[in-house]
């Protein structure tokens, strides 16, 4: 009964949001939304419990390192990223042999555009655990945002080949390939999509390729979601990858709006939430670059118009001189 009640609510919520405008199948009056995630009582209790345990002096160094790492994870899940990063760094000082903690730190540094620190963290993670596929993927993404595409492609290709059923690896490989050859990247992604599995993430790949419309993907979200947390998580992903589509089309206004929607749901631990900030920064840089290119042209046009005015029309000084010549009368000689 509870599931039926939730399904009715989410269906009504979806239909209210996806009211189409005109005949377009990819437009809506109001985008479907979930209630933004808020810290739960369990998360707050766990943070308070760890705060108390960390004050004890009879805790061994390794256990204290685990406590710092665990508290960092809870702090990250409620959006306290800087405090979480400090806890991860404290944990590594006590026990440097933690591959996953280095991996998480690398993601933080990537989000801050501190790519050198991110590479050091990912390298340390992979040195401790060469089989850490998350660290390999995250290093590829960091290389992509840092503009080191050949190395990013090498890492992401290796990561995808280790699990070809993962739709998110397929998407990020597509984004990296697209930087060099958009047509080939699209052809390769279509081939991967034909071999897709049952994971919901393949709907995102279909949306990226245009095989599925935006409304079809959003309807799939509505029909397969069981609670608000799951809805927020899926919409965070949908809006991020949909924003990437609009960004590639040069439709920056819609891309910016969708990235902000992805951020607004407060799914802090999702990579899509983190990287949406980086994408917004890239868009603003692109807009600034376009304006910088247009500025010399506008100045040149103004100079040309000014020159034309000077050549075709007399200057104010010339008009004043002409008036003086026209009104000048010779003085009368006295008799």
mmCIF file of C-alpha atoms in Angstrom:
data_model
loop_
_atom_site.group_PDB
_atom_site.id
_atom_site.type_symbol
_atom_site.label_atom_id
_atom_site.label_comp_id
_atom_site.label_asym_id
_atom_site.label_seq_id
_atom_site.Cartn_x
_atom_site.Cartn_y
_atom_site.Cartn_z
ATOM 1 C CA UNK A 1 0.000 0.000 0.000
ATOM 2 C CA UNK A 2 2.844 2.340 0.855
ATOM 3 C CA UNK A 3 4.527 1.697 -2.520
ATOM 4 C CA UNK A 4 1.263 2.320 -4.368
ATOM 5 C CA UNK A 5 0.814 5.592 -2.526
ATOM 6 C CA UNK A 6 4.357 6.692 -3.373
ATOM 7 C CA UNK A 7 3.933 5.682 -7.011
ATOM 8 C CA UNK A 8 0.765 7.788 -7.280
ATOM 9 C CA UNK A 9 2.538 10.792 -5.800
ATOM 10 C CA UNK A 10 5.578 10.517 -8.048
ATOM 11 C CA UNK A 11 3.455 9.983 -11.143
ATOM 12 C CA UNK A 12 1.414 13.088 -10.356
ATOM 13 C CA UNK A 13 4.597 15.038 -9.616
ATOM 14 C CA UNK A 14 6.125 13.960 -12.909
ATOM 15 C CA UNK A 15 3.048 14.768 -14.978
ATOM 16 C CA UNK A 16 2.796 18.178 -13.330
ATOM 17 C CA UNK A 17 6.409 18.933 -14.196
ATOM 18 C CA UNK A 18 6.493 17.614 -17.729
ATOM 19 C CA UNK A 19 3.695 19.683 -19.210
ATOM 20 C CA UNK A 20 4.830 20.092 -22.792
ATOM 21 C CA UNK A 21 5.002 23.465 -24.448
ATOM 22 C CA UNK A 22 3.709 23.422 -27.996
ATOM 23 C CA UNK A 23 4.498 20.314 -30.027
ATOM 24 C CA UNK A 24 8.042 19.797 -28.823
ATOM 25 C CA UNK A 25 8.698 16.392 -27.254
ATOM 26 C CA UNK A 26 11.726 17.702 -25.370
ATOM 27 C CA UNK A 27 10.277 20.704 -23.566
ATOM 28 C CA UNK A 28 8.366 21.197 -20.341
ATOM 29 C CA UNK A 29 6.781 24.047 -18.495
ATOM 30 C CA UNK A 30 8.462 23.095 -15.216
ATOM 31 C CA UNK A 31 11.273 20.519 -14.966
ATOM 32 C CA UNK A 32 10.523 17.511 -12.736
ATOM 33 C CA UNK A 33 12.105 17.927 -9.323
ATOM 34 C CA UNK A 34 12.650 15.988 -6.128
ATOM 35 C CA UNK A 35 12.772 17.424 -2.639
ATOM 36 C CA UNK A 36 16.429 18.444 -2.158
ATOM 37 C CA UNK A 37 18.153 16.028 0.194
ATOM 38 C CA UNK A 38 18.629 17.166 3.784
ATOM 39 C CA UNK A 39 20.860 15.679 6.511
ATOM 40 C CA UNK A 40 19.106 12.741 8.138
ATOM 41 C CA UNK A 41 18.952 12.060 11.868
ATOM 42 C CA UNK A 42 21.135 8.996 11.326
ATOM 43 C CA UNK A 43 23.862 11.057 9.671
ATOM 44 C CA UNK A 44 23.819 13.659 12.447
ATOM 45 C CA UNK A 45 23.901 10.959 15.135
ATOM 46 C CA UNK A 46 26.858 9.226 13.465
ATOM 47 C CA UNK A 47 28.813 12.499 13.246
ATOM 48 C CA UNK A 48 28.098 13.257 16.922
ATOM 49 C CA UNK A 49 29.113 9.716 17.935
ATOM 50 C CA UNK A 50 32.399 9.945 16.038
ATOM 51 C CA UNK A 51 33.091 13.360 17.566
ATOM 52 C CA UNK A 52 32.860 11.783 21.006
ATOM 53 C CA UNK A 53 34.932 8.731 20.123
ATOM 54 C CA UNK A 54 37.721 10.860 18.654
ATOM 55 C CA UNK A 55 38.169 12.631 22.001
ATOM 56 C CA UNK A 56 39.117 9.378 23.698
ATOM 57 C CA UNK A 57 42.815 8.810 24.351
ATOM 58 C CA UNK A 58 42.697 5.013 24.521
ATOM 59 C CA UNK A 59 42.094 4.653 20.761
ATOM 60 C CA UNK A 60 44.870 3.163 18.639
ATOM 61 C CA UNK A 61 46.350 5.100 15.728
ATOM 62 C CA UNK A 62 44.861 2.843 13.039
ATOM 63 C CA UNK A 63 41.406 2.940 14.611
ATOM 64 C CA UNK A 64 41.614 6.737 14.902
ATOM 65 C CA UNK A 65 42.548 6.917 11.231
ATOM 66 C CA UNK A 66 39.460 4.867 10.359
ATOM 67 C CA UNK A 67 37.302 7.146 12.509
ATOM 68 C CA UNK A 68 38.567 10.263 10.741
ATOM 69 C CA UNK A 69 37.894 8.646 7.370
ATOM 70 C CA UNK A 70 34.396 7.571 8.420
ATOM 71 C CA UNK A 71 33.548 11.001 9.832
ATOM 72 C CA UNK A 72 34.850 12.552 6.607
ATOM 73 C CA UNK A 73 32.466 10.353 4.644
ATOM 74 C CA UNK A 74 29.491 11.474 6.747
ATOM 75 C CA UNK A 75 30.522 15.132 6.552
ATOM 76 C CA UNK A 76 30.803 14.834 2.790
ATOM 77 C CA UNK A 77 27.327 13.305 2.547
ATOM 78 C CA UNK A 78 25.795 16.385 4.235
ATOM 79 C CA UNK A 79 27.697 18.895 2.088
ATOM 80 C CA UNK A 80 30.515 19.860 4.469
ATOM 81 C CA UNK A 81 33.208 19.219 1.890
ATOM 82 C CA UNK A 82 36.036 21.251 3.421
ATOM 83 C CA UNK A 83 35.609 19.655 6.835
ATOM 84 C CA UNK A 84 35.486 16.246 5.173
ATOM 85 C CA UNK A 85 38.714 16.964 3.318
ATOM 86 C CA UNK A 86 40.439 17.918 6.567
ATOM 87 C CA UNK A 87 39.327 14.636 8.147
ATOM 88 C CA UNK A 88 40.601 12.635 5.171
ATOM 89 C CA UNK A 89 43.969 14.364 5.407
ATOM 90 C CA UNK A 90 44.139 13.651 9.156
ATOM 91 C CA UNK A 91 43.316 10.023 8.458
ATOM 92 C CA UNK A 92 46.144 9.734 5.929
ATOM 93 C CA UNK A 93 48.639 11.263 8.338
ATOM 94 C CA UNK A 94 47.835 8.492 10.804
ATOM 95 C CA UNK A 95 47.667 5.737 8.177
ATOM 96 C CA UNK A 96 48.960 6.594 4.679
ATOM 97 C CA UNK A 97 48.128 3.141 3.287
ATOM 98 C CA UNK A 98 44.515 3.961 2.327
ATOM 99 C CA UNK A 99 43.907 3.806 -1.403
ATOM 100 C CA UNK A 100 40.245 4.824 -1.269
ATOM 101 C CA UNK A 101 40.934 7.895 0.884
ATOM 102 C CA UNK A 102 43.517 9.095 -1.640
ATOM 103 C CA UNK A 103 40.936 8.531 -4.372
ATOM 104 C CA UNK A 104 38.325 10.673 -2.607
ATOM 105 C CA UNK A 105 40.885 13.420 -1.988
ATOM 106 C CA UNK A 106 41.743 13.381 -5.682
ATOM 107 C CA UNK A 107 38.098 14.040 -6.530
ATOM 108 C CA UNK A 108 38.071 17.006 -4.112
ATOM 109 C CA UNK A 109 41.169 18.476 -5.719
ATOM 110 C CA UNK A 110 39.652 17.981 -9.176
ATOM 111 C CA UNK A 111 36.537 19.869 -8.118
ATOM 112 C CA UNK A 112 38.794 22.699 -6.887
ATOM 113 C CA UNK A 113 40.700 22.672 -10.223
ATOM 114 C CA UNK A 114 43.891 21.828 -8.298
ATOM 115 C CA UNK A 115 44.874 19.237 -10.877
ATOM 116 C CA UNK A 116 48.468 18.663 -9.810
ATOM 117 C CA UNK A 117 47.326 17.709 -6.313
ATOM 118 C CA UNK A 118 44.579 15.570 -7.826
ATOM 119 C CA UNK A 119 47.061 13.648 -9.972
ATOM 120 C CA UNK A 120 49.315 13.066 -6.968
ATOM 121 C CA UNK A 121 46.367 11.715 -4.972
ATOM 122 C CA UNK A 122 45.168 9.405 -7.752
ATOM 123 C CA UNK A 123 48.702 8.153 -8.399
ATOM 124 C CA UNK A 124 49.087 7.359 -4.696
ATOM 125 C CA UNK A 125 45.743 5.554 -4.713
ATOM 126 C CA UNK A 126 46.703 3.404 -7.687
ATOM 127 C CA UNK A 127 50.157 2.756 -6.298
ATOM 128 C CA UNK A 128 48.566 1.345 -3.144
ATOM 129 C CA UNK A 129 45.900 -0.568 -5.081
ATOM 130 C CA UNK A 130 46.512 -0.979 -8.826
ATOM 131 C CA UNK A 131 43.053 -2.564 -9.131
ATOM 132 C CA UNK A 132 41.217 0.516 -7.837
ATOM 133 C CA UNK A 133 39.111 1.156 -10.935
ATOM 134 C CA UNK A 134 37.362 4.170 -9.413
ATOM 135 C CA UNK A 135 40.712 5.917 -8.978
ATOM 136 C CA UNK A 136 41.616 5.127 -12.589
ATOM 137 C CA UNK A 137 38.324 6.539 -13.877
ATOM 138 C CA UNK A 138 38.534 9.630 -11.675
ATOM 139 C CA UNK A 139 42.100 10.283 -12.813
ATOM 140 C CA UNK A 140 40.923 10.090 -16.429
ATOM 141 C CA UNK A 141 38.190 12.643 -15.687
ATOM 142 C CA UNK A 142 40.695 14.926 -13.942
ATOM 143 C CA UNK A 143 42.979 14.716 -16.979
ATOM 144 C CA UNK A 144 39.996 15.548 -19.207
ATOM 145 C CA UNK A 145 39.178 18.694 -17.231
ATOM 146 C CA UNK A 146 42.858 19.639 -17.109
ATOM 147 C CA UNK A 147 43.010 19.514 -20.926
ATOM 148 C CA UNK A 148 45.408 16.554 -21.101
ATOM 149 C CA UNK A 149 43.278 14.582 -23.500
ATOM 150 C CA UNK A 150 45.738 11.908 -24.759
ATOM 151 C CA UNK A 151 46.452 10.745 -21.206
ATOM 152 C CA UNK A 152 42.765 10.973 -20.306
ATOM 153 C CA UNK A 153 41.857 8.823 -23.301
ATOM 154 C CA UNK A 154 44.466 6.246 -22.356
ATOM 155 C CA UNK A 155 43.169 5.953 -18.781
ATOM 156 C CA UNK A 156 39.488 5.967 -19.727
ATOM 157 C CA UNK A 157 39.908 3.374 -22.484
ATOM 158 C CA UNK A 158 41.660 1.061 -20.033
ATOM 159 C CA UNK A 159 38.944 1.669 -17.448
ATOM 160 C CA UNK A 160 36.085 1.000 -19.894
ATOM 161 C CA UNK A 161 37.617 -2.222 -21.175
ATOM 162 C CA UNK A 162 37.622 -3.598 -17.621
ATOM 163 C CA UNK A 163 33.822 -3.324 -17.478
ATOM 164 C CA UNK A 164 32.092 -2.692 -20.804
ATOM 165 C CA UNK A 165 28.674 -3.081 -19.166
ATOM 166 C CA UNK A 166 29.091 0.186 -17.212
ATOM 167 C CA UNK A 167 27.137 2.976 -18.991
ATOM 168 C CA UNK A 168 28.919 5.742 -17.078
ATOM 169 C CA UNK A 169 32.325 4.582 -18.289
ATOM 170 C CA UNK A 170 30.923 4.547 -21.826
ATOM 171 C CA UNK A 171 29.679 8.124 -21.450
ATOM 172 C CA UNK A 172 32.918 9.518 -20.070
ATOM 173 C CA UNK A 173 34.919 7.719 -22.756
ATOM 174 C CA UNK A 174 32.627 9.375 -25.304
ATOM 175 C CA UNK A 175 33.183 12.843 -23.813
ATOM 176 C CA UNK A 176 36.952 12.384 -23.876
ATOM 177 C CA UNK A 177 36.969 10.985 -27.434
ATOM 178 C CA UNK A 178 34.737 13.821 -28.577
ATOM 179 C CA UNK A 179 37.444 16.380 -27.810
ATOM 180 C CA UNK A 180 39.472 15.027 -30.747
ATOM 181 C CA UNK A 181 36.897 13.513 -33.112
ATOM 182 C CA UNK A 182 33.188 14.044 -32.440
ATOM 183 C CA UNK A 183 31.972 11.878 -35.322
ATOM 184 C CA UNK A 184 34.098 8.897 -34.370
ATOM 185 C CA UNK A 185 33.175 9.286 -30.708
ATOM 186 C CA UNK A 186 29.469 9.225 -31.593
ATOM 187 C CA UNK A 187 29.895 6.171 -33.827
ATOM 188 C CA UNK A 188 31.756 4.305 -31.078
ATOM 189 C CA UNK A 189 29.129 5.205 -28.479
ATOM 190 C CA UNK A 190 26.351 3.950 -30.766
ATOM 191 C CA UNK A 191 28.170 0.648 -31.067
ATOM 192 C CA UNK A 192 28.447 0.376 -27.294
ATOM 193 C CA UNK A 193 24.775 1.288 -26.910
ATOM 194 C CA UNK A 194 23.764 -1.591 -29.167
ATOM 195 C CA UNK A 195 25.394 -3.943 -26.668
ATOM 196 C CA UNK A 196 23.760 -2.295 -23.658
ATOM 197 C CA UNK A 197 22.617 -4.181 -20.587
ATOM 198 C CA UNK A 198 19.694 -3.671 -18.224
ATOM 199 C CA UNK A 199 21.265 -0.922 -16.112
ATOM 200 C CA UNK A 200 19.195 2.243 -15.912
ATOM 201 C CA UNK A 201 22.258 4.332 -16.801
ATOM 202 C CA UNK A 202 22.024 3.162 -20.412
ATOM 203 C CA UNK A 203 18.966 5.415 -20.735
ATOM 204 C CA UNK A 204 21.363 8.317 -20.229
ATOM 205 C CA UNK A 205 23.487 6.991 -23.088
ATOM 206 C CA UNK A 206 20.375 6.694 -25.262
ATOM 207 C CA UNK A 207 19.430 10.283 -24.399
ATOM 208 C CA UNK A 208 22.940 11.475 -25.294
ATOM 209 C CA UNK A 209 22.720 9.772 -28.682
ATOM 210 C CA UNK A 210 19.170 10.972 -29.353
ATOM 211 C CA UNK A 211 17.823 7.418 -29.316
ATOM 212 C CA UNK A 212 15.588 8.378 -26.384
ATOM 213 C CA UNK A 213 13.860 11.727 -25.911
ATOM 214 C CA UNK A 214 14.248 13.753 -22.755
ATOM 215 C CA UNK A 215 10.649 13.062 -21.758
ATOM 216 C CA UNK A 216 11.090 9.310 -22.271
ATOM 217 C CA UNK A 217 14.049 9.297 -19.886
ATOM 218 C CA UNK A 218 12.212 11.408 -17.316
ATOM 219 C CA UNK A 219 9.200 9.131 -17.573
ATOM 220 C CA UNK A 220 11.493 6.155 -16.967
ATOM 221 C CA UNK A 221 12.788 7.900 -13.845
ATOM 222 C CA UNK A 222 9.244 8.439 -12.590
ATOM 223 C CA UNK A 223 8.183 4.854 -13.222
ATOM 224 C CA UNK A 224 11.214 3.173 -11.646
ATOM 225 C CA UNK A 225 11.682 5.371 -8.559
ATOM 226 C CA UNK A 226 10.655 4.121 -5.124
ATOM 227 C CA UNK A 227 11.445 7.089 -2.846
ATOM 228 C CA UNK A 228 12.573 10.704 -2.831
ATOM 229 C CA UNK A 229 16.252 9.874 -2.258
ATOM 230 C CA UNK A 230 16.359 7.685 -5.362
ATOM 231 C CA UNK A 231 14.457 10.311 -7.343
ATOM 232 C CA UNK A 232 16.941 13.030 -6.337
ATOM 233 C CA UNK A 233 19.873 10.810 -7.268
ATOM 234 C CA UNK A 234 18.502 9.938 -10.699
ATOM 235 C CA UNK A 235 17.486 13.500 -11.521
ATOM 236 C CA UNK A 236 20.968 14.692 -10.516
ATOM 237 C CA UNK A 237 22.381 12.382 -13.173
ATOM 238 C CA UNK A 238 19.744 13.160 -15.815
ATOM 239 C CA UNK A 239 20.145 16.919 -15.532
ATOM 240 C CA UNK A 240 23.943 16.725 -15.589
ATOM 241 C CA UNK A 241 24.165 14.604 -18.755
ATOM 242 C CA UNK A 242 21.325 16.521 -20.388
ATOM 243 C CA UNK A 243 23.212 19.745 -19.663
ATOM 244 C CA UNK A 244 26.265 18.262 -21.406
ATOM 245 C CA UNK A 245 24.118 17.732 -24.512
ATOM 246 C CA UNK A 246 22.959 21.341 -24.562
ATOM 247 C CA UNK A 247 26.479 22.548 -23.859
ATOM 248 C CA UNK A 248 27.822 20.747 -26.925
ATOM 249 C CA UNK A 249 25.058 22.347 -28.997
ATOM 250 C CA UNK A 250 26.156 25.786 -27.820
ATOM 251 C CA UNK A 251 22.865 26.331 -25.954
ATOM 252 C CA UNK A 252 24.534 27.733 -22.864
ATOM 253 C CA UNK A 253 21.399 29.150 -21.241
ATOM 254 C CA UNK A 254 19.715 25.742 -21.002
ATOM 255 C CA UNK A 255 22.987 24.056 -20.052
ATOM 256 C CA UNK A 256 23.546 26.469 -17.173
ATOM 257 C CA UNK A 257 19.969 26.013 -15.933
ATOM 258 C CA UNK A 258 20.298 22.211 -16.003
ATOM 259 C CA UNK A 259 23.662 22.171 -14.234
ATOM 260 C CA UNK A 260 22.133 24.322 -11.510
ATOM 261 C CA UNK A 261 19.210 21.901 -11.238
ATOM 262 C CA UNK A 262 21.667 19.032 -10.865
ATOM 263 C CA UNK A 263 23.447 20.890 -8.068
ATOM 264 C CA UNK A 264 20.241 21.978 -6.326
ATOM 265 C CA UNK A 265 19.185 18.452 -5.341
ATOM 266 C CA UNK A 266 22.028 18.217 -2.780
ATOM 267 C CA UNK A 267 23.271 14.761 -3.769
ATOM 268 C CA UNK A 268 26.716 15.788 -2.590
ATOM 269 C CA UNK A 269 28.497 12.440 -2.931
ATOM 270 C CA UNK A 270 27.599 11.988 -6.624
ATOM 271 C CA UNK A 271 30.317 12.872 -9.104
ATOM 272 C CA UNK A 272 27.708 14.600 -11.295
ATOM 273 C CA UNK A 273 26.995 17.052 -8.473
ATOM 274 C CA UNK A 274 30.716 17.781 -8.057
ATOM 275 C CA UNK A 275 31.573 18.121 -11.742
ATOM 276 C CA UNK A 276 28.577 20.358 -12.478
ATOM 277 C CA UNK A 277 30.527 23.176 -10.811
ATOM 278 C CA UNK A 278 33.470 22.560 -13.148
ATOM 279 C CA UNK A 279 31.194 22.549 -16.180
ATOM 280 C CA UNK A 280 29.658 25.870 -15.174
ATOM 281 C CA UNK A 281 33.161 27.306 -14.928
ATOM 282 C CA UNK A 282 33.995 26.011 -18.402
ATOM 283 C CA UNK A 283 30.859 27.609 -19.846
ATOM 284 C CA UNK A 284 31.651 30.979 -18.294
ATOM 285 C CA UNK A 285 35.187 30.799 -19.685
ATOM 286 C CA UNK A 286 33.808 29.993 -23.144
ATOM 287 C CA UNK A 287 31.441 32.955 -22.985
ATOM 288 C CA UNK A 288 34.257 35.257 -21.872
ATOM 289 C CA UNK A 289 36.465 34.012 -24.719
ATOM 290 C CA UNK A 290 33.690 34.637 -27.263
ATOM 291 C CA UNK A 291 33.162 38.140 -25.938
ATOM 292 C CA UNK A 292 36.885 38.811 -26.054
ATOM 293 C CA UNK A 293 36.937 37.776 -29.726
ATOM 294 C CA UNK A 294 33.937 39.939 -30.543
ATOM 295 C CA UNK A 295 35.296 43.011 -28.768
ATOM 296 C CA UNK A 296 38.043 43.852 -31.360
ATOM 297 C CA UNK A 297 35.507 43.433 -34.174
ATOM 298 C CA UNK A 298 33.074 45.792 -32.469
ATOM 299 C CA UNK A 299 35.840 48.331 -31.896
ATOM 300 C CA UNK A 300 36.907 48.037 -35.553
ATOM 301 C CA UNK A 301 33.326 48.583 -36.715
ATOM 302 C CA UNK A 302 33.071 51.688 -34.553
ATOM 303 C CA UNK A 303 36.370 53.000 -35.941
ATOM 304 C CA UNK A 304 35.182 52.385 -39.509
ATOM 305 C CA UNK A 305 31.952 54.235 -38.871
ATOM 306 C CA UNK A 306 33.895 57.113 -37.330
ATOM 307 C CA UNK A 307 36.210 57.261 -40.388
ATOM 308 C CA UNK A 308 33.251 57.241 -42.746
ATOM 309 C CA UNK A 309 31.721 60.094 -40.819
ATOM 310 C CA UNK A 310 34.936 62.076 -41.013
ATOM 311 C CA UNK A 311 35.292 61.515 -44.769
ATOM 312 C CA UNK A 312 31.666 62.183 -45.732
ATOM 313 C CA UNK A 313 30.731 64.965 -43.367
ATOM 314 C CA UNK A 314 32.550 68.115 -42.230
ATOM 315 C CA UNK A 315 33.900 68.154 -38.704
ATOM 316 C CA UNK A 316 32.517 70.669 -36.180
ATOM 317 C CA UNK A 317 35.681 72.781 -36.629
ATOM 318 C CA UNK A 318 35.189 72.843 -40.420
ATOM 319 C CA UNK A 319 31.538 73.822 -40.030
ATOM 320 C CA UNK A 320 32.544 76.648 -37.678
ATOM 321 C CA UNK A 321 35.145 77.939 -40.159
ATOM 322 C CA UNK A 322 32.628 77.830 -43.026
ATOM 323 C CA UNK A 323 30.114 79.779 -41.010
ATOM 324 C CA UNK A 324 32.734 82.396 -40.243
ATOM 325 C CA UNK A 325 33.628 82.732 -43.958
ATOM 326 C CA UNK A 326 30.017 83.072 -44.974
ATOM 327 C CA UNK A 327 29.182 85.759 -42.430
ATOM 328 C CA UNK A 328 32.378 87.759 -42.837
ATOM 329 C CA UNK A 329 31.882 91.281 -44.278
ATOM 330 C CA UNK A 330 34.642 93.681 -45.197
ATOM 331 C CA UNK A 331 34.710 96.847 -43.091
ATOM 332 C CA UNK A 332 33.609 100.092 -44.728
ATOM 333 C CA UNK A 333 36.371 102.564 -45.529
ATOM 334 C CA UNK A 334 35.933 105.972 -44.021
ATOM 335 C CA UNK A 335 35.430 108.798 -46.504
#
